[in-house]
PDB file of C-alpha atoms in Angstrom:
ATOM      1  CA  UNK D   1      90.861  87.067 103.466  1.00 41.00           C
ATOM      2  CA  UNK D   2      94.279  87.689 101.528  1.00 42.00           C
ATOM      3  CA  UNK D   3      97.701  88.790 103.424  1.00 50.00           C
ATOM      4  CA  UNK D   4      98.481  91.118 100.325  1.00 69.00           C
ATOM      5  CA  UNK D   5      95.495  93.367 101.293  1.00 82.00           C
ATOM      6  CA  UNK D   6      95.526  95.160 104.941  1.00 90.00           C
ATOM      7  CA  UNK D   7      92.735  95.187 106.987  1.00 93.00           C
ATOM      8  CA  UNK D   8      91.708  98.732 107.604  1.00 94.00           C
ATOM      9  CA  UNK D   9      90.375  99.077 110.852  1.00 94.00           C
ATOM     10  CA  UNK D  10      90.727 102.534 111.943  1.00 96.00           C
ATOM     11  CA  UNK D  11      93.038 105.940 110.514  1.00 97.00           C
ATOM     12  CA  UNK D  12      94.438 108.646 112.702  1.00 97.00           C
ATOM     13  CA  UNK D  13      95.975 111.802 111.406  1.00 98.00           C
ATOM     14  CA  UNK D  14      95.133 115.387 111.629  1.00 98.00           C
ATOM     15  CA  UNK D  15      92.637 117.232 109.940  1.00 98.00           C
ATOM     16  CA  UNK D  16      92.144 119.767 106.727  1.00 98.00           C
ATOM     17  CA  UNK D  17      88.182 120.921 106.033  1.00 98.00           C
ATOM     18  CA  UNK D  18      87.228 121.473 102.846  1.00 98.00           C
ATOM     19  CA  UNK D  19      83.948 123.724 103.127  1.00 98.00           C
ATOM     20  CA  UNK D  20      81.386 123.304 100.928  1.00 98.00           C
ATOM     21  CA  UNK D  21      78.259 121.389  99.363  1.00 98.00           C
ATOM     22  CA  UNK D  22      78.371 119.251  95.671  1.00 98.00           C
ATOM     23  CA  UNK D  23      82.124 119.704  95.424  1.00 98.00           C
ATOM     24  CA  UNK D  24      82.194 117.681  92.109  1.00 97.00           C
ATOM     25  CA  UNK D  25      85.168 115.207  90.838  1.00 97.00           C
ATOM     26  CA  UNK D  26      86.143 118.011  88.068  1.00 96.00           C
ATOM     27  CA  UNK D  27      87.177 120.268  91.379  1.00 97.00           C
ATOM     28  CA  UNK D  28      88.719 117.470  92.740  1.00 97.00           C
ATOM     29  CA  UNK D  29      90.558 117.151  89.412  1.00 95.00           C
ATOM     30  CA  UNK D  30      90.314 119.330  86.777  1.00 92.00           C
ATOM     31  CA  UNK D  31      89.787 116.995  83.604  1.00 89.00           C
ATOM     32  CA  UNK D  32      93.281 117.908  82.103  1.00 86.00           C
ATOM     33  CA  UNK D  33      95.317 116.235  84.367  1.00 85.00           C
ATOM     34  CA  UNK D  34      93.574 113.588  83.275  1.00 80.00           C
ATOM     35  CA  UNK D  35      95.715 112.945  80.629  1.00 75.00           C
ATOM     36  CA  UNK D  36      98.372 110.234  82.390  1.00 69.00           C
ATOM     37  CA  UNK D  37      99.712 106.393  81.935  1.00 61.00           C
ATOM     38  CA  UNK D  38      99.449 105.995  86.126  1.00 66.00           C
ATOM     39  CA  UNK D  39      98.638 107.604  88.451  1.00 77.00           C
ATOM     40  CA  UNK D  40     101.244 108.781  89.421  1.00 77.00           C
ATOM     41  CA  UNK D  41     102.321 112.693  90.224  1.00 81.00           C
ATOM     42  CA  UNK D  42      97.894 113.628  90.761  1.00 88.00           C
ATOM     43  CA  UNK D  43      98.508 114.890  94.298  1.00 90.00           C
ATOM     44  CA  UNK D  44     100.075 118.038  93.407  1.00 91.00           C
ATOM     45  CA  UNK D  45      96.874 118.900  91.305  1.00 93.00           C
ATOM     46  CA  UNK D  46      94.471 117.794  93.365  1.00 96.00           C
ATOM     47  CA  UNK D  47      91.775 121.598  93.837  1.00 97.00           C
ATOM     48  CA  UNK D  48      94.711 122.677  91.074  1.00 96.00           C
ATOM     49  CA  UNK D  49      91.720 124.986  89.593  1.00 96.00           C
ATOM     50  CA  UNK D  50      90.146 126.154  93.397  1.00 96.00           C
ATOM     51  CA  UNK D  51      94.242 126.758  94.410  1.00 97.00           C
ATOM     52  CA  UNK D  52      95.818 128.667  92.020  1.00 96.00           C
ATOM     53  CA  UNK D  53      94.482 131.432  89.898  1.00 95.00           C
ATOM     54  CA  UNK D  54      94.848 131.526  85.611  1.00 93.00           C
ATOM     55  CA  UNK D  55      98.392 132.331  86.226  1.00 94.00           C
ATOM     56  CA  UNK D  56      99.518 129.707  88.804  1.00 93.00           C
ATOM     57  CA  UNK D  57      99.608 132.372  91.361  1.00 96.00           C
ATOM     58  CA  UNK D  58      98.265 130.759  94.794  1.00 96.00           C
ATOM     59  CA  UNK D  59      94.615 131.347  95.980  1.00 96.00           C
ATOM     60  CA  UNK D  60      93.154 131.408  99.612  1.00 97.00           C
ATOM     61  CA  UNK D  61      92.236 127.206 100.215  1.00 97.00           C
ATOM     62  CA  UNK D  62      92.673 125.050 103.211  1.00 98.00           C
ATOM     63  CA  UNK D  63      95.650 123.037 100.806  1.00 97.00           C
ATOM     64  CA  UNK D  64      97.162 126.145 100.024  1.00 97.00           C
ATOM     65  CA  UNK D  65      97.624 126.649 103.806  1.00 98.00           C
ATOM     66  CA  UNK D  66     101.351 125.599 105.834  1.00 97.00           C
ATOM     67  CA  UNK D  67      99.059 124.486 108.640  1.00 98.00           C
ATOM     68  CA  UNK D  68      97.616 121.807 106.575  1.00 98.00           C
ATOM     69  CA  UNK D  69     100.015 120.208 104.381  1.00 97.00           C
ATOM     70  CA  UNK D  70     100.512 117.224 106.586  1.00 97.00           C
ATOM     71  CA  UNK D  71      97.300 116.723 107.096  1.00 98.00           C
ATOM     72  CA  UNK D  72      95.930 112.873 106.303  1.00 98.00           C
ATOM     73  CA  UNK D  73      91.893 113.373 107.650  1.00 98.00           C
ATOM     74  CA  UNK D  74      89.780 115.992 104.933  1.00 98.00           C
ATOM     75  CA  UNK D  75      86.329 117.016 106.747  1.00 98.00           C
ATOM     76  CA  UNK D  76      84.314 117.753 104.554  1.00 98.00           C
ATOM     77  CA  UNK D  77      80.472 118.751 103.528  1.00 98.00           C
ATOM     78  CA  UNK D  78      77.173 117.075 101.532  1.00 98.00           C
ATOM     79  CA  UNK D  79      77.460 115.755  98.226  1.00 98.00           C
ATOM     80  CA  UNK D  80      81.389 114.961  97.965  1.00 98.00           C
ATOM     81  CA  UNK D  81      82.804 113.483  94.969  1.00 98.00           C
ATOM     82  CA  UNK D  82      79.177 114.146  92.688  1.00 98.00           C
ATOM     83  CA  UNK D  83      79.306 114.711  89.335  1.00 95.00           C
ATOM     84  CA  UNK D  84      81.821 113.186  86.499  1.00 91.00           C
ATOM     85  CA  UNK D  85      82.250 109.369  87.555  1.00 88.00           C
ATOM     86  CA  UNK D  86      86.706 109.953  87.470  1.00 88.00           C
ATOM     87  CA  UNK D  87      88.500 107.198  89.472  1.00 91.00           C
ATOM     88  CA  UNK D  88      91.496 110.318  89.094  1.00 93.00           C
ATOM     89  CA  UNK D  89      89.377 112.141  92.220  1.00 96.00           C
ATOM     90  CA  UNK D  90      90.545 109.692  94.798  1.00 97.00           C
ATOM     91  CA  UNK D  91      93.680 109.052  93.397  1.00 95.00           C
ATOM     92  CA  UNK D  92      94.815 112.117  93.292  1.00 96.00           C
ATOM     93  CA  UNK D  93      93.712 112.989  97.054  1.00 97.00           C
ATOM     94  CA  UNK D  94      95.734 110.092  98.167  1.00 97.00           C
ATOM     95  CA  UNK D  95      98.329 110.704  96.433  1.00 95.00           C
ATOM     96  CA  UNK D  96      98.249 113.948  98.191  1.00 96.00           C
ATOM     97  CA  UNK D  97      97.937 112.010 101.426  1.00 97.00           C
ATOM     98  CA  UNK D  98      94.800 111.938 102.642  1.00 98.00           C
ATOM     99  CA  UNK D  99      93.397 108.554 104.088  1.00 98.00           C
ATOM    100  CA  UNK D 100      90.064 109.067 105.419  1.00 98.00           C
ATOM    101  CA  UNK D 101      87.623 111.476 104.430  1.00 98.00           C
ATOM    102  CA  UNK D 102      83.979 112.194 106.883  1.00 98.00           C
ATOM    103  CA  UNK D 103      81.131 114.131 105.903  1.00 98.00           C
ATOM    104  CA  UNK D 104      78.010 115.038 105.727  1.00 98.00           C
ATOM    105  CA  UNK D 105      77.423 112.095 102.131  1.00 98.00           C
ATOM    106  CA  UNK D 106      79.419 111.009 100.086  1.00 98.00           C
ATOM    107  CA  UNK D 107      78.680 110.569  95.655  1.00 98.00           C
ATOM    108  CA  UNK D 108      77.516 106.705  95.386  1.00 96.00           C
ATOM    109  CA  UNK D 109      80.489 106.248  93.015  1.00 96.00           C
ATOM    110  CA  UNK D 110      83.242 108.575  94.423  1.00 97.00           C
ATOM    111  CA  UNK D 111      82.583 106.445  97.324  1.00 97.00           C
ATOM    112  CA  UNK D 112      82.914 103.128  95.643  1.00 96.00           C
ATOM    113  CA  UNK D 113      85.936 103.803  94.326  1.00 96.00           C
ATOM    114  CA  UNK D 114      87.695 105.663  97.074  1.00 97.00           C
ATOM    115  CA  UNK D 115      86.905 101.903  98.596  1.00 96.00           C
ATOM    116  CA  UNK D 116      88.818 100.786  96.218  1.00 93.00           C
ATOM    117  CA  UNK D 117      92.005 102.503  97.750  1.00 94.00           C
ATOM    118  CA  UNK D 118      91.494 101.325 100.770  1.00 95.00           C
ATOM    119  CA  UNK D 119      89.533 105.139 102.013  1.00 97.00           C
ATOM    120  CA  UNK D 120      87.138 105.102 104.597  1.00 98.00           C
ATOM    121  CA  UNK D 121      84.325 107.512 103.573  1.00 98.00           C
ATOM    122  CA  UNK D 122      82.079 108.541 106.564  1.00 98.00           C
ATOM    123  CA  UNK D 123      79.278 110.442 107.398  1.00 98.00           C
ATOM    124  CA  UNK D 124      77.591 112.230 109.859  1.00 98.00           C
ATOM    125  CA  UNK D 125      75.154 114.582 110.522  1.00 98.00           C
ATOM    126  CA  UNK D 126      75.646 118.572 109.523  1.00 98.00           C
ATOM    127  CA  UNK D 127      76.379 119.901 112.569  1.00 98.00           C
ATOM    128  CA  UNK D 128      79.262 117.368 114.423  1.00 98.00           C
ATOM    129  CA  UNK D 129      80.326 118.092 110.512  1.00 98.00           C
ATOM    130  CA  UNK D 130      80.440 121.958 110.766  1.00 98.00           C
ATOM    131  CA  UNK D 131      81.875 121.535 115.012  1.00 98.00           C
ATOM    132  CA  UNK D 132      84.338 119.096 113.209  1.00 98.00           C
ATOM    133  CA  UNK D 133      85.408 121.436 110.324  1.00 98.00           C
ATOM    134  CA  UNK D 134      85.751 124.389 113.111  1.00 98.00           C
ATOM    135  CA  UNK D 135      88.073 122.488 115.517  1.00 98.00           C
ATOM    136  CA  UNK D 136      90.024 121.575 113.095  1.00 98.00           C
ATOM    137  CA  UNK D 137      90.890 125.163 111.788  1.00 98.00           C
ATOM    138  CA  UNK D 138      91.552 126.144 115.408  1.00 98.00           C
ATOM    139  CA  UNK D 139      93.862 122.688 115.965  1.00 98.00           C
ATOM    140  CA  UNK D 140      95.485 121.710 112.532  1.00 97.00           C
ATOM    141  CA  UNK D 141      98.680 119.875 114.247  1.00 96.00           C
ATOM    142  CA  UNK D 142      96.075 117.927 116.716  1.00 98.00           C
ATOM    143  CA  UNK D 143      94.933 114.215 115.659  1.00 98.00           C
ATOM    144  CA  UNK D 144      91.124 112.829 114.832  1.00 98.00           C
ATOM    145  CA  UNK D 145      91.220 109.227 115.257  1.00 98.00           C
ATOM    146  CA  UNK D 146      88.594 107.352 112.448  1.00 98.00           C
ATOM    147  CA  UNK D 147      87.065 104.074 114.069  1.00 98.00           C
ATOM    148  CA  UNK D 148      86.232 102.228 110.674  1.00 97.00           C
ATOM    149  CA  UNK D 149      85.005  99.379 112.510  1.00 96.00           C
ATOM    150  CA  UNK D 150      83.148 100.682 115.440  1.00 97.00           C
ATOM    151  CA  UNK D 151      81.514 103.587 113.357  1.00 98.00           C
ATOM    152  CA  UNK D 152      82.899 106.845 115.384  1.00 98.00           C
ATOM    153  CA  UNK D 153      85.603 109.668 114.699  1.00 98.00           C
ATOM    154  CA  UNK D 154      87.723 111.042 118.363  1.00 98.00           C
ATOM    155  CA  UNK D 155      89.390 114.728 118.278  1.00 97.00           C
ATOM    156  CA  UNK D 156      90.416 115.812 121.466  1.00 93.00           C
ATOM    157  CA  UNK D 157      87.820 114.688 124.351  1.00 94.00           C
ATOM    158  CA  UNK D 158      84.779 114.543 122.188  1.00 97.00           C
ATOM    159  CA  UNK D 159      83.710 110.870 120.353  1.00 98.00           C
ATOM    160  CA  UNK D 160      81.485 111.287 117.618  1.00 98.00           C
ATOM    161  CA  UNK D 161      78.852 108.599 115.895  1.00 98.00           C
ATOM    162  CA  UNK D 162      79.639 107.816 112.482  1.00 98.00           C
ATOM    163  CA  UNK D 163      78.359 106.144 110.057  1.00 98.00           C
ATOM    164  CA  UNK D 164      80.168 103.688 107.557  1.00 97.00           C
ATOM    165  CA  UNK D 165      78.149 102.123 104.939  1.00 95.00           C
ATOM    166  CA  UNK D 166      78.120  98.282 105.931  1.00 96.00           C
ATOM    167  CA  UNK D 167      79.517  96.378 103.254  1.00 93.00           C
ATOM    168  CA  UNK D 168      82.443  99.530 103.004  1.00 95.00           C
ATOM    169  CA  UNK D 169      82.661  98.728 107.020  1.00 96.00           C
ATOM    170  CA  UNK D 170      82.934  94.779 105.896  1.00 95.00           C
ATOM    171  CA  UNK D 171      85.239  95.196 102.864  1.00 95.00           C
ATOM    172  CA  UNK D 172      87.934  97.722 104.777  1.00 95.00           C
ATOM    173  CA  UNK D 173      87.820  95.608 108.475  1.00 94.00           C
ATOM    174  CA  UNK D 174      88.251  92.428 106.611  1.00 93.00           C
ATOM    175  CA  UNK D 175      91.062  93.603 104.629  1.00 91.00           C
ATOM    176  CA  UNK D 176      88.992  92.816 101.204  1.00 89.00           C
ATOM    177  CA  UNK D 177      88.532  95.949  99.555  1.00 69.00           C
ATOM    178  CA  UNK D 178      91.042  95.972  96.936  1.00 60.00           C
ATOM    179  CA  UNK D 179      89.190  93.877  94.381  1.00 57.00           C
ATOM    180  CA  UNK D 180      92.235  93.349  92.487  1.00 56.00           C
ATOM    181  CA  UNK D 181      94.452  92.585  94.477  1.00 51.00           C
ATOM    182  CA  UNK D 182      91.617  90.322  95.697  1.00 51.00           C
ATOM    183  CA  UNK D 183      91.496  88.313  91.971  1.00 49.00           C
ATOM    184  CA  UNK D 184      95.603  87.856  91.775  1.00 51.00           C
ATOM    185  CA  UNK D 185      95.379  86.647  94.802  1.00 54.00           C
ATOM    186  CA  UNK D 186      92.798  83.655  93.453  1.00 52.00           C
ATOM    187  CA  UNK D 187      94.493  83.756  90.123  1.00 57.00           C
ATOM    188  CA  UNK D 188      94.006  79.330  90.081  1.00 64.00           C
ATOM    189  CA  UNK D 189      90.906  79.620  91.637  1.00 59.00           C
ATOM    190  CA  UNK D 190      89.691  82.091  89.317  1.00 60.00           C
ATOM    191  CA  UNK D 191      91.329  80.408  86.426  1.00 59.00           C
ATOM    192  CA  UNK D 192      89.981  76.969  87.942  1.00 69.00           C
ATOM    193  CA  UNK D 193      86.099  78.494  87.615  1.00 67.00           C
ATOM    194  CA  UNK D 194      86.485  79.653  83.890  1.00 66.00           C
ATOM    195  CA  UNK D 195      87.852  76.585  82.758  1.00 70.00           C
ATOM    196  CA  UNK D 196      84.452  74.650  83.915  1.00 74.00           C
ATOM    197  CA  UNK D 197      82.400  77.444  82.463  1.00 78.00           C
ATOM    198  CA  UNK D 198      81.086  75.995  79.114  1.00 80.00           C
ATOM    199  CA  UNK D 199      81.078  79.501  77.622  1.00 77.00           C
ATOM    200  CA  UNK D 200      85.372  81.054  78.202  1.00 64.00           C
ATOM    201  CA  UNK D 201      86.670  80.195  75.091  1.00 68.00           C
ATOM    202  CA  UNK D 202      90.646  79.854  76.191  1.00 60.00           C
TER     203      UNK D 202
END
């Protein structure tokens, strides 16, 4: 564990429902917005082609609705984040303001890219997700508590069991999810190990 990486035991905030199975990373962040040197500013382009028409006029989409502008918990359906492995997708969601995603299932690489940003991706069955999405629609200002360590989601007076991948839960709760920061904080040990390897040149 290192002081530079926060432990993430939970996430808390209001929700936004994004309905539909097999929502791929090209829908989350269209390829034309990936021509950037840094990820800064990607948030405004999240779900851009689902949110705007060819004339940049707003379409009917939850991220365009005023009641969801402060949401930090996204509630999705099955196979969310499939398709291209682009890390820009979770970067865009994070910069839009998303701290955790609750869904039926996630593409493995997408979930891994979320973990690298400290964004929990927790799963529940179809009926549980549908009920939560409906509740969020009816209570857009109400908070959802995602308990990563205990694998529960609580909203109003309801607590449901969710699943957090064992490796993800361990990495988040022990503060070892940011591998880049982890290596930087242990730079001396890395250099010492590299120097001892016969196949690593200076």
